[in-house]
Amino acid sequence: GMVLESVQHFIQEEFGEEVWRQVCQIIDCRHNTFKTHQIYPDTLMPDIAAALSALTGKSFDWCMSFFGNSFVRFFSNFGYDKMIRATGRYFCDFLQSIDNIHLQMRFTYPKMKSPSMQLTEVDDNGAVMVYRSGRTGFSKYLMGQFTQVGREFYNLNVKCSIIESQNDINGGIAGPIKLSHEPLTVIVKYRLDFDNREYMAKRVNVVAHPTQQILPKINIDVFLDLFPFTVLINRNMIITSAGEKIVDTWILHN
């Protein structure tokens, strides 16, 4: 709901109320306004993008990227920018934490269907992300989110491109008809180009620093007090000890 709310808001702001009214007419949408906590069909956003493309001459991909960009600007009004800032100082910290952010958002939106995103490569000039989803046609939407988060929260000029993709079909009323009813898993590999030198320097230094390689010994009782849900397993895969809460839970259920 919030995603479509952001789409409506920024179409009205960028193209005017009349264009939004015509978009609703084209897609035969019964909703003139969208509610944050309401669930809408997955096809609705690609339909809106296809209609906006037809009205403005912008490409479908541009419209989906614009919607992703708009959502990032919109959700700051709800305080979700704090979740992004809390992931760390660097853009790569955010990229590593996207799945965790989605898990946190499920407390507020329990029926939210979030994709999986993994940071697979990092270097001085950027990173590689792999996106997996059951939805088709949303890869350009995600590109808009990446570039806007980089710009707004990390002061970075992020250039995003698709290296390879599987089953990534443009949805919407302008998109091709699916010949199969089998659910498809969309897999898209992105290359994000941005200045990543500071993150890499910090990352390499932490790994290479000798004081980080040999940790001081710690009394096992202190360790178990600090981490009461810990299970200790020796080299022979035998449980040798466990934290207080794990033991309590075991006794309670047996």
mmCIF file of C-alpha atoms in Angstrom:
data_model
loop_
_atom_site.group_PDB
_atom_site.id
_atom_site.type_symbol
_atom_site.label_atom_id
_atom_site.label_comp_id
_atom_site.label_asym_id
_atom_site.label_seq_id
_atom_site.Cartn_x
_atom_site.Cartn_y
_atom_site.Cartn_z
ATOM 1 C CA GLY A 1 0.000 0.000 0.000
ATOM 2 C CA MET A 2 2.716 2.487 0.950
ATOM 3 C CA VAL A 3 4.555 1.730 -2.299
ATOM 4 C CA LEU A 4 1.485 2.602 -4.401
ATOM 5 C CA GLU A 5 0.836 5.624 -2.202
ATOM 6 C CA SER A 6 4.297 6.900 -3.128
ATOM 7 C CA VAL A 7 3.636 6.194 -6.827
ATOM 8 C CA GLN A 8 0.418 8.224 -6.763
ATOM 9 C CA HIS A 9 2.011 11.102 -4.837
ATOM 10 C CA PHE A 10 4.964 11.549 -7.167
ATOM 11 C CA ILE A 11 3.010 11.071 -10.403
ATOM 12 C CA GLN A 12 0.707 13.868 -9.238
ATOM 13 C CA GLU A 13 3.684 16.008 -8.247
ATOM 14 C CA GLU A 14 5.766 15.342 -11.386
ATOM 15 C CA PHE A 15 3.063 15.128 -14.090
ATOM 16 C CA GLY A 16 -0.027 16.680 -12.532
ATOM 17 C CA GLU A 17 -3.439 15.583 -11.293
ATOM 18 C CA GLU A 18 -4.891 15.237 -14.797
ATOM 19 C CA VAL A 19 -2.248 12.679 -15.835
ATOM 20 C CA TRP A 20 -2.953 10.663 -12.683
ATOM 21 C CA ARG A 21 -6.686 10.719 -13.487
ATOM 22 C CA GLN A 22 -5.973 9.471 -17.026
ATOM 23 C CA VAL A 23 -3.696 6.720 -15.678
ATOM 24 C CA CYS A 24 -6.547 5.500 -13.458
ATOM 25 C CA GLN A 25 -8.912 5.533 -16.445
ATOM 26 C CA ILE A 26 -6.528 3.533 -18.657
ATOM 27 C CA ILE A 27 -5.977 0.774 -16.112
ATOM 28 C CA ASP A 28 -9.624 0.847 -15.024
ATOM 29 C CA CYS A 29 -8.497 1.273 -11.432
ATOM 30 C CA ARG A 30 -11.203 1.473 -8.782
ATOM 31 C CA HIS A 31 -8.770 3.080 -6.335
ATOM 32 C CA ASN A 32 -8.273 6.832 -6.720
ATOM 33 C CA THR A 33 -6.161 6.842 -3.578
ATOM 34 C CA PHE A 34 -4.132 4.085 -1.923
ATOM 35 C CA LYS A 35 -3.960 3.190 1.764
ATOM 36 C CA THR A 36 -0.697 2.272 3.490
ATOM 37 C CA HIS A 37 -1.828 -0.947 5.172
ATOM 38 C CA GLN A 38 -4.083 -2.254 2.393
ATOM 39 C CA ILE A 39 -2.938 -5.079 0.095
ATOM 40 C CA TYR A 40 -3.134 -4.565 -3.692
ATOM 41 C CA PRO A 41 -2.433 -6.889 -6.663
ATOM 42 C CA ASP A 42 1.231 -7.267 -7.694
ATOM 43 C CA THR A 43 0.324 -6.299 -11.267
ATOM 44 C CA LEU A 44 -1.044 -2.883 -10.295
ATOM 45 C CA MET A 45 2.284 -1.015 -10.280
ATOM 46 C CA PRO A 46 3.456 -2.376 -13.678
ATOM 47 C CA ASP A 47 -0.004 -1.501 -15.034
ATOM 48 C CA ILE A 48 0.403 2.071 -13.774
ATOM 49 C CA ALA A 49 3.901 2.230 -15.298
ATOM 50 C CA ALA A 50 2.600 1.042 -18.672
ATOM 51 C CA ALA A 51 -0.209 3.622 -18.599
ATOM 52 C CA LEU A 52 2.139 6.445 -17.555
ATOM 53 C CA SER A 53 4.527 5.413 -20.325
ATOM 54 C CA ALA A 54 1.732 5.609 -22.907
ATOM 55 C CA LEU A 55 0.645 9.065 -21.677
ATOM 56 C CA THR A 56 4.067 10.703 -21.290
ATOM 57 C CA GLY A 57 6.295 8.977 -23.839
ATOM 58 C CA LYS A 58 8.639 7.842 -21.081
ATOM 59 C CA SER A 59 9.769 4.210 -21.333
ATOM 60 C CA PHE A 60 8.256 1.510 -19.107
ATOM 61 C CA ASP A 61 11.709 0.976 -17.557
ATOM 62 C CA TRP A 62 12.044 4.703 -16.800
ATOM 63 C CA CYS A 63 8.651 4.714 -15.092
ATOM 64 C CA MET A 64 9.477 1.705 -12.896
ATOM 65 C CA SER A 65 12.823 3.223 -11.941
ATOM 66 C CA PHE A 66 11.046 6.508 -11.160
ATOM 67 C CA PHE A 67 8.646 4.630 -8.872
ATOM 68 C CA GLY A 68 11.558 3.042 -6.992
ATOM 69 C CA ASN A 69 13.188 6.435 -6.657
ATOM 70 C CA SER A 70 9.900 7.907 -5.418
ATOM 71 C CA PHE A 71 9.379 5.238 -2.772
ATOM 72 C CA VAL A 72 12.724 5.996 -1.112
ATOM 73 C CA ARG A 73 11.866 9.706 -1.010
ATOM 74 C CA PHE A 74 8.401 8.902 0.333
ATOM 75 C CA PHE A 75 9.183 6.447 3.140
ATOM 76 C CA SER A 76 11.385 8.988 4.950
ATOM 77 C CA ASN A 77 8.079 10.598 6.017
ATOM 78 C CA PHE A 78 7.351 7.425 8.011
ATOM 79 C CA GLY A 79 10.739 7.246 9.752
ATOM 80 C CA TYR A 80 12.101 4.307 7.756
ATOM 81 C CA ASP A 81 15.159 6.375 6.848
ATOM 82 C CA LYS A 82 16.366 5.699 10.399
ATOM 83 C CA MET A 83 16.478 1.963 9.661
ATOM 84 C CA ILE A 84 18.769 2.619 6.694
ATOM 85 C CA ARG A 85 21.062 4.954 8.629
ATOM 86 C CA ALA A 86 21.311 2.394 11.446
ATOM 87 C CA THR A 87 22.826 -0.233 9.131
ATOM 88 C CA GLY A 88 26.201 1.521 9.111
ATOM 89 C CA ARG A 89 28.328 4.310 7.756
ATOM 90 C CA TYR A 90 28.769 2.936 4.245
ATOM 91 C CA PHE A 91 26.499 2.111 1.314
ATOM 92 C CA CYS A 92 27.769 -1.497 1.400
ATOM 93 C CA ASP A 93 26.586 -1.760 5.016
ATOM 94 C CA PHE A 94 23.093 -0.976 3.754
ATOM 95 C CA LEU A 95 23.370 -3.414 0.826
ATOM 96 C CA GLN A 96 24.317 -6.212 3.220
ATOM 97 C CA SER A 97 21.351 -5.399 5.468
ATOM 98 C CA ILE A 98 18.448 -5.165 3.000
ATOM 99 C CA ASP A 99 17.016 -8.585 3.907
ATOM 100 C CA ASN A 100 17.205 -7.695 7.621
ATOM 101 C CA ILE A 101 15.396 -4.400 6.969
ATOM 102 C CA HIS A 102 12.598 -6.301 5.234
ATOM 103 C CA LEU A 103 12.366 -8.715 8.183
ATOM 104 C CA GLN A 104 11.995 -5.771 10.570
ATOM 105 C CA MET A 105 9.297 -4.233 8.364
ATOM 106 C CA ARG A 106 7.273 -7.443 8.614
ATOM 107 C CA PHE A 107 6.420 -6.549 12.202
ATOM 108 C CA THR A 108 4.444 -3.621 10.764
ATOM 109 C CA TYR A 109 3.398 -5.284 7.483
ATOM 110 C CA PRO A 110 3.082 -9.023 8.284
ATOM 111 C CA LYS A 111 1.676 -9.897 4.828
ATOM 112 C CA MET A 112 4.501 -8.148 2.973
ATOM 113 C CA LYS A 113 6.168 -10.363 0.344
ATOM 114 C CA SER A 114 9.768 -9.227 0.251
ATOM 115 C CA PRO A 115 12.431 -10.356 -2.230
ATOM 116 C CA SER A 116 15.836 -11.743 -1.311
ATOM 117 C CA MET A 117 18.894 -9.575 -1.972
ATOM 118 C CA GLN A 118 22.496 -10.638 -1.498
ATOM 119 C CA LEU A 119 25.709 -8.662 -1.746
ATOM 120 C CA THR A 120 28.019 -11.070 -3.592
ATOM 121 C CA GLU A 121 31.044 -8.974 -4.606
ATOM 122 C CA VAL A 122 32.697 -5.741 -3.459
ATOM 123 C CA ASP A 123 35.626 -3.737 -4.830
ATOM 124 C CA ASP A 124 36.952 -0.167 -4.883
ATOM 125 C CA ASN A 125 34.571 0.793 -7.697
ATOM 126 C CA GLY A 126 31.333 -0.671 -6.388
ATOM 127 C CA ALA A 127 29.540 -3.955 -5.745
ATOM 128 C CA VAL A 128 27.459 -6.764 -7.234
ATOM 129 C CA MET A 129 23.984 -7.590 -5.906
ATOM 130 C CA VAL A 130 21.821 -10.628 -6.663
ATOM 131 C CA TYR A 131 18.030 -10.186 -6.458
ATOM 132 C CA ARG A 132 15.547 -13.075 -6.230
ATOM 133 C CA SER A 133 11.800 -12.637 -6.311
ATOM 134 C CA GLY A 134 8.536 -14.287 -7.302
ATOM 135 C CA ARG A 135 7.450 -11.043 -9.006
ATOM 136 C CA THR A 136 8.288 -10.267 -12.621
ATOM 137 C CA GLY A 137 8.852 -6.795 -14.033
ATOM 138 C CA PHE A 138 10.277 -5.135 -10.900
ATOM 139 C CA SER A 139 14.013 -5.150 -11.650
ATOM 140 C CA LYS A 140 14.057 -1.522 -12.860
ATOM 141 C CA TYR A 141 12.039 -0.469 -9.800
ATOM 142 C CA LEU A 142 14.847 -1.791 -7.627
ATOM 143 C CA MET A 143 17.428 0.139 -9.678
ATOM 144 C CA GLY A 144 15.575 3.347 -8.832
ATOM 145 C CA GLN A 145 15.735 2.454 -5.138
ATOM 146 C CA PHE A 146 19.479 1.724 -5.246
ATOM 147 C CA THR A 147 20.353 5.018 -6.919
ATOM 148 C CA GLN A 148 18.103 7.104 -4.645
ATOM 149 C CA VAL A 149 19.336 5.484 -1.400
ATOM 150 C CA GLY A 150 22.934 6.097 -2.516
ATOM 151 C CA ARG A 151 22.194 9.724 -3.348
ATOM 152 C CA GLU A 152 20.008 10.571 -0.360
ATOM 153 C CA PHE A 153 21.716 8.735 2.491
ATOM 154 C CA TYR A 154 25.341 8.277 1.408
ATOM 155 C CA ASN A 155 25.908 11.246 -0.940
ATOM 156 C CA LEU A 156 26.951 8.861 -3.719
ATOM 157 C CA ASN A 157 26.351 8.936 -7.447
ATOM 158 C CA VAL A 158 25.376 5.294 -7.983
ATOM 159 C CA LYS A 159 25.170 3.921 -11.512
ATOM 160 C CA CYS A 160 23.196 0.702 -11.697
ATOM 161 C CA SER A 161 23.159 -1.823 -14.551
ATOM 162 C CA ILE A 162 21.956 -5.383 -15.060
ATOM 163 C CA ILE A 163 24.710 -7.934 -15.700
ATOM 164 C CA GLU A 164 22.409 -10.906 -16.283
ATOM 165 C CA SER A 165 18.846 -11.943 -15.516
ATOM 166 C CA GLN A 166 16.457 -14.900 -15.603
ATOM 167 C CA ASN A 167 12.656 -14.745 -16.037
ATOM 168 C CA ASP A 168 12.643 -10.952 -15.809
ATOM 169 C CA ILE A 169 9.580 -10.149 -17.931
ATOM 170 C CA ASN A 170 8.074 -6.667 -17.990
ATOM 171 C CA GLY A 171 4.644 -6.829 -16.374
ATOM 172 C CA GLY A 172 1.656 -4.552 -16.838
ATOM 173 C CA ILE A 173 -0.936 -4.067 -19.528
ATOM 174 C CA ALA A 174 1.836 -3.395 -22.066
ATOM 175 C CA GLY A 175 3.786 -6.510 -21.111
ATOM 176 C CA PRO A 176 3.786 -9.933 -22.813
ATOM 177 C CA ILE A 177 1.246 -12.595 -21.896
ATOM 178 C CA LYS A 178 2.525 -15.434 -19.719
ATOM 179 C CA LEU A 179 2.204 -18.749 -21.499
ATOM 180 C CA SER A 180 2.726 -20.772 -18.321
ATOM 181 C CA HIS A 181 0.931 -20.633 -15.006
ATOM 182 C CA GLU A 182 3.978 -22.069 -13.216
ATOM 183 C CA PRO A 183 5.434 -19.604 -10.689
ATOM 184 C CA LEU A 184 8.696 -18.127 -11.942
ATOM 185 C CA THR A 185 11.653 -17.156 -9.803
ATOM 186 C CA VAL A 186 13.167 -13.943 -11.093
ATOM 187 C CA ILE A 187 16.939 -13.746 -10.602
ATOM 188 C CA VAL A 188 18.744 -10.528 -11.518
ATOM 189 C CA LYS A 189 22.421 -9.729 -11.019
ATOM 190 C CA TYR A 190 23.173 -6.006 -10.732
ATOM 191 C CA ARG A 191 26.411 -4.098 -11.008
ATOM 192 C CA LEU A 192 26.435 -0.967 -8.828
ATOM 193 C CA ASP A 193 29.201 1.497 -9.676
ATOM 194 C CA PHE A 194 30.115 4.011 -6.947
ATOM 195 C CA ASP A 195 33.128 5.227 -4.960
ATOM 196 C CA ASN A 196 33.690 2.347 -2.550
ATOM 197 C CA ARG A 197 37.354 2.985 -1.680
ATOM 198 C CA GLU A 198 36.788 4.081 1.912
ATOM 199 C CA TYR A 199 34.706 0.996 2.740
ATOM 200 C CA MET A 200 37.282 -1.317 1.135
ATOM 201 C CA ALA A 201 40.180 0.316 2.981
ATOM 202 C CA LYS A 202 38.390 -0.106 6.296
ATOM 203 C CA ARG A 203 37.379 -3.688 5.464
ATOM 204 C CA VAL A 204 40.912 -4.747 4.441
ATOM 205 C CA ASN A 205 42.522 -3.093 7.464
ATOM 206 C CA VAL A 206 40.223 -4.868 9.912
ATOM 207 C CA VAL A 207 40.914 -8.249 8.316
ATOM 208 C CA ALA A 208 44.662 -7.700 8.080
ATOM 209 C CA HIS A 209 45.271 -6.195 11.511
ATOM 210 C CA PRO A 210 47.160 -8.750 13.681
ATOM 211 C CA THR A 211 45.273 -7.844 16.883
ATOM 212 C CA GLN A 212 42.043 -8.977 15.208
ATOM 213 C CA GLN A 213 43.404 -12.397 14.242
ATOM 214 C CA ILE A 214 44.148 -13.725 17.763
ATOM 215 C CA LEU A 215 41.334 -13.138 20.221
ATOM 216 C CA PRO A 216 42.067 -13.226 23.975
ATOM 217 C CA LYS A 217 40.869 -16.236 25.955
ATOM 218 C CA ILE A 218 37.617 -15.886 27.838
ATOM 219 C CA ASN A 219 36.191 -17.938 30.693
ATOM 220 C CA ILE A 220 33.415 -20.145 29.354
ATOM 221 C CA ASP A 221 31.068 -19.283 32.248
ATOM 222 C CA VAL A 222 31.372 -15.573 31.423
ATOM 223 C CA PHE A 223 30.665 -16.360 27.763
ATOM 224 C CA LEU A 224 27.530 -18.341 28.643
ATOM 225 C CA ASP A 225 26.325 -15.553 30.946
ATOM 226 C CA LEU A 226 26.701 -13.059 28.105
ATOM 227 C CA PHE A 227 25.004 -15.363 25.563
ATOM 228 C CA PRO A 228 22.379 -17.443 27.424
ATOM 229 C CA PHE A 229 21.017 -18.962 24.201
ATOM 230 C CA THR A 230 24.402 -20.391 23.173
ATOM 231 C CA VAL A 231 25.077 -24.064 22.433
ATOM 232 C CA LEU A 232 28.718 -25.204 22.484
ATOM 233 C CA ILE A 233 29.719 -28.089 20.209
ATOM 234 C CA ASN A 234 33.172 -29.712 20.180
ATOM 235 C CA ARG A 235 35.125 -30.996 17.187
ATOM 236 C CA ASN A 236 33.329 -34.341 17.391
ATOM 237 C CA MET A 237 29.962 -32.540 17.049
ATOM 238 C CA ILE A 238 28.995 -33.334 20.645
ATOM 239 C CA ILE A 239 27.193 -30.690 22.716
ATOM 240 C CA THR A 240 29.481 -29.916 25.645
ATOM 241 C CA SER A 241 27.666 -26.984 27.226
ATOM 242 C CA ALA A 242 24.726 -24.631 26.812
ATOM 243 C CA GLY A 243 23.490 -21.286 28.093
ATOM 244 C CA GLU A 244 20.952 -20.979 30.888
ATOM 245 C CA LYS A 245 18.005 -20.041 28.638
ATOM 246 C CA ILE A 246 18.624 -22.968 26.283
ATOM 247 C CA VAL A 247 18.730 -25.346 29.262
ATOM 248 C CA ASP A 248 15.532 -23.849 30.734
ATOM 249 C CA THR A 249 13.732 -24.190 27.393
ATOM 250 C CA TRP A 250 14.892 -27.810 27.019
ATOM 251 C CA ILE A 251 13.675 -28.738 30.519
ATOM 252 C CA LEU A 252 10.354 -26.926 29.942
ATOM 253 C CA HIS A 253 9.609 -28.918 26.764
ATOM 254 C CA ASN A 254 10.749 -32.276 28.081
#
